[in-house]
Amino acid sequence: MNPTYELALSLLGIGMVTIFLILSLLVGAGNLLILLVNRFAVAPALAEPTPAIPPEHLAVIQAAVSTATMGRGRVTEVKPVFP
């Protein structure tokens, strides 16, 4: 075999092995970081319950949805965006 081809194939093999090892180390470090964060991180405090939406507002929302969808839409849940 031509020495140039031998050099090219050896460089290809060395490069592929190097990339595989670096990516394996990166995946292992990421998994270790995830494990440590999940084990030692403090859980966030629970959010305060949202206040109830007044029935007048619900009626207006339902009427607007009914008008916009020509009677085919339904309001299944309403959550306030800004408490």
mmCIF file of C-alpha atoms in Angstrom:
data_model
loop_
_atom_site.group_PDB
_atom_site.id
_atom_site.type_symbol
_atom_site.label_atom_id
_atom_site.label_comp_id
_atom_site.label_asym_id
_atom_site.label_seq_id
_atom_site.Cartn_x
_atom_site.Cartn_y
_atom_site.Cartn_z
ATOM 1 C CA MET A 1 0.000 0.000 0.000
ATOM 2 C CA ASN A 2 1.135 3.510 -0.716
ATOM 3 C CA PRO A 3 2.706 5.239 2.334
ATOM 4 C CA THR A 4 0.463 8.239 1.779
ATOM 5 C CA TYR A 5 -2.645 6.072 2.121
ATOM 6 C CA GLU A 6 -1.218 4.415 5.217
ATOM 7 C CA LEU A 7 -0.597 7.806 6.800
ATOM 8 C CA ALA A 8 -4.071 8.995 5.838
ATOM 9 C CA LEU A 9 -5.769 5.909 7.316
ATOM 10 C CA SER A 10 -3.722 6.076 10.507
ATOM 11 C CA LEU A 11 -4.574 9.767 10.940
ATOM 12 C CA LEU A 12 -8.217 8.958 10.275
ATOM 13 C CA GLY A 13 -8.197 6.204 12.899
ATOM 14 C CA ILE A 14 -6.391 8.330 15.487
ATOM 15 C CA GLY A 15 -8.765 11.227 14.878
ATOM 16 C CA MET A 16 -11.883 9.073 15.181
ATOM 17 C CA VAL A 17 -10.657 7.452 18.401
ATOM 18 C CA THR A 18 -9.748 10.853 19.840
ATOM 19 C CA ILE A 19 -13.169 12.315 19.032
ATOM 20 C CA PHE A 20 -14.879 9.247 20.485
ATOM 21 C CA LEU A 21 -12.917 9.556 23.742
ATOM 22 C CA ILE A 22 -13.542 13.298 24.057
ATOM 23 C CA LEU A 23 -17.274 12.902 23.414
ATOM 24 C CA SER A 24 -17.443 10.008 25.879
ATOM 25 C CA LEU A 25 -15.796 12.164 28.536
ATOM 26 C CA LEU A 26 -18.220 14.988 27.751
ATOM 27 C CA VAL A 27 -21.263 12.715 28.091
ATOM 28 C CA GLY A 28 -19.898 11.238 31.322
ATOM 29 C CA ALA A 29 -19.237 14.691 32.784
ATOM 30 C CA GLY A 30 -22.743 15.816 31.801
ATOM 31 C CA ASN A 31 -24.326 12.781 33.424
ATOM 32 C CA LEU A 32 -22.257 13.323 36.567
ATOM 33 C CA LEU A 33 -23.329 16.965 36.696
ATOM 34 C CA ILE A 34 -26.990 15.989 36.325
ATOM 35 C CA LEU A 35 -26.627 13.399 39.093
ATOM 36 C CA LEU A 36 -25.008 15.891 41.462
ATOM 37 C CA VAL A 37 -27.528 18.632 40.769
ATOM 38 C CA ASN A 38 -30.455 16.282 41.267
ATOM 39 C CA ARG A 39 -28.994 15.012 44.530
ATOM 40 C CA PHE A 40 -27.933 18.280 46.153
ATOM 41 C CA ALA A 41 -30.166 20.958 44.618
ATOM 42 C CA VAL A 42 -32.795 22.574 46.817
ATOM 43 C CA ALA A 43 -36.342 22.115 45.586
ATOM 44 C CA PRO A 44 -38.104 25.372 44.699
ATOM 45 C CA ALA A 45 -40.827 26.607 47.013
ATOM 46 C CA LEU A 46 -44.391 25.903 45.989
ATOM 47 C CA ALA A 47 -46.191 28.777 44.334
ATOM 48 C CA GLU A 48 -49.009 30.534 46.103
ATOM 49 C CA PRO A 49 -52.472 29.415 45.040
ATOM 50 C CA THR A 50 -53.936 31.652 42.372
ATOM 51 C CA PRO A 51 -57.033 33.643 43.260
ATOM 52 C CA ALA A 52 -60.331 32.554 41.769
ATOM 53 C CA ILE A 53 -61.505 34.291 38.613
ATOM 54 C CA PRO A 54 -64.777 36.186 39.137
ATOM 55 C CA PRO A 55 -67.833 34.543 37.533
ATOM 56 C CA GLU A 56 -68.530 37.695 35.505
ATOM 57 C CA HIS A 57 -65.106 37.422 33.863
ATOM 58 C CA LEU A 58 -65.677 33.733 33.079
ATOM 59 C CA ALA A 59 -69.010 34.576 31.434
ATOM 60 C CA VAL A 60 -67.353 37.224 29.264
ATOM 61 C CA ILE A 61 -64.540 34.853 28.276
ATOM 62 C CA GLN A 62 -67.013 32.093 27.387
ATOM 63 C CA ALA A 63 -69.117 34.522 25.332
ATOM 64 C CA ALA A 64 -66.039 35.775 23.471
ATOM 65 C CA VAL A 65 -64.894 32.237 22.674
ATOM 66 C CA SER A 66 -68.373 31.251 21.548
ATOM 67 C CA THR A 67 -68.584 34.301 19.281
ATOM 68 C CA ALA A 68 -65.095 33.866 17.850
ATOM 69 C CA THR A 69 -65.597 30.165 17.086
ATOM 70 C CA MET A 70 -69.234 30.499 15.987
ATOM 71 C CA GLY A 71 -70.457 28.288 18.817
ATOM 72 C CA ARG A 72 -67.988 25.441 18.234
ATOM 73 C CA GLY A 73 -65.384 26.394 20.854
ATOM 74 C CA ARG A 74 -65.465 25.502 24.544
ATOM 75 C CA VAL A 75 -63.632 26.957 27.496
ATOM 76 C CA THR A 76 -62.236 24.074 29.523
ATOM 77 C CA GLU A 77 -59.802 25.902 31.791
ATOM 78 C CA VAL A 78 -58.934 29.497 32.626
ATOM 79 C CA LYS A 79 -55.712 30.437 34.400
ATOM 80 C CA PRO A 80 -54.710 33.996 35.227
ATOM 81 C CA VAL A 81 -51.472 35.047 33.533
ATOM 82 C CA PHE A 82 -50.551 37.687 36.096
ATOM 83 C CA PRO A 83 -51.669 36.884 39.630
#
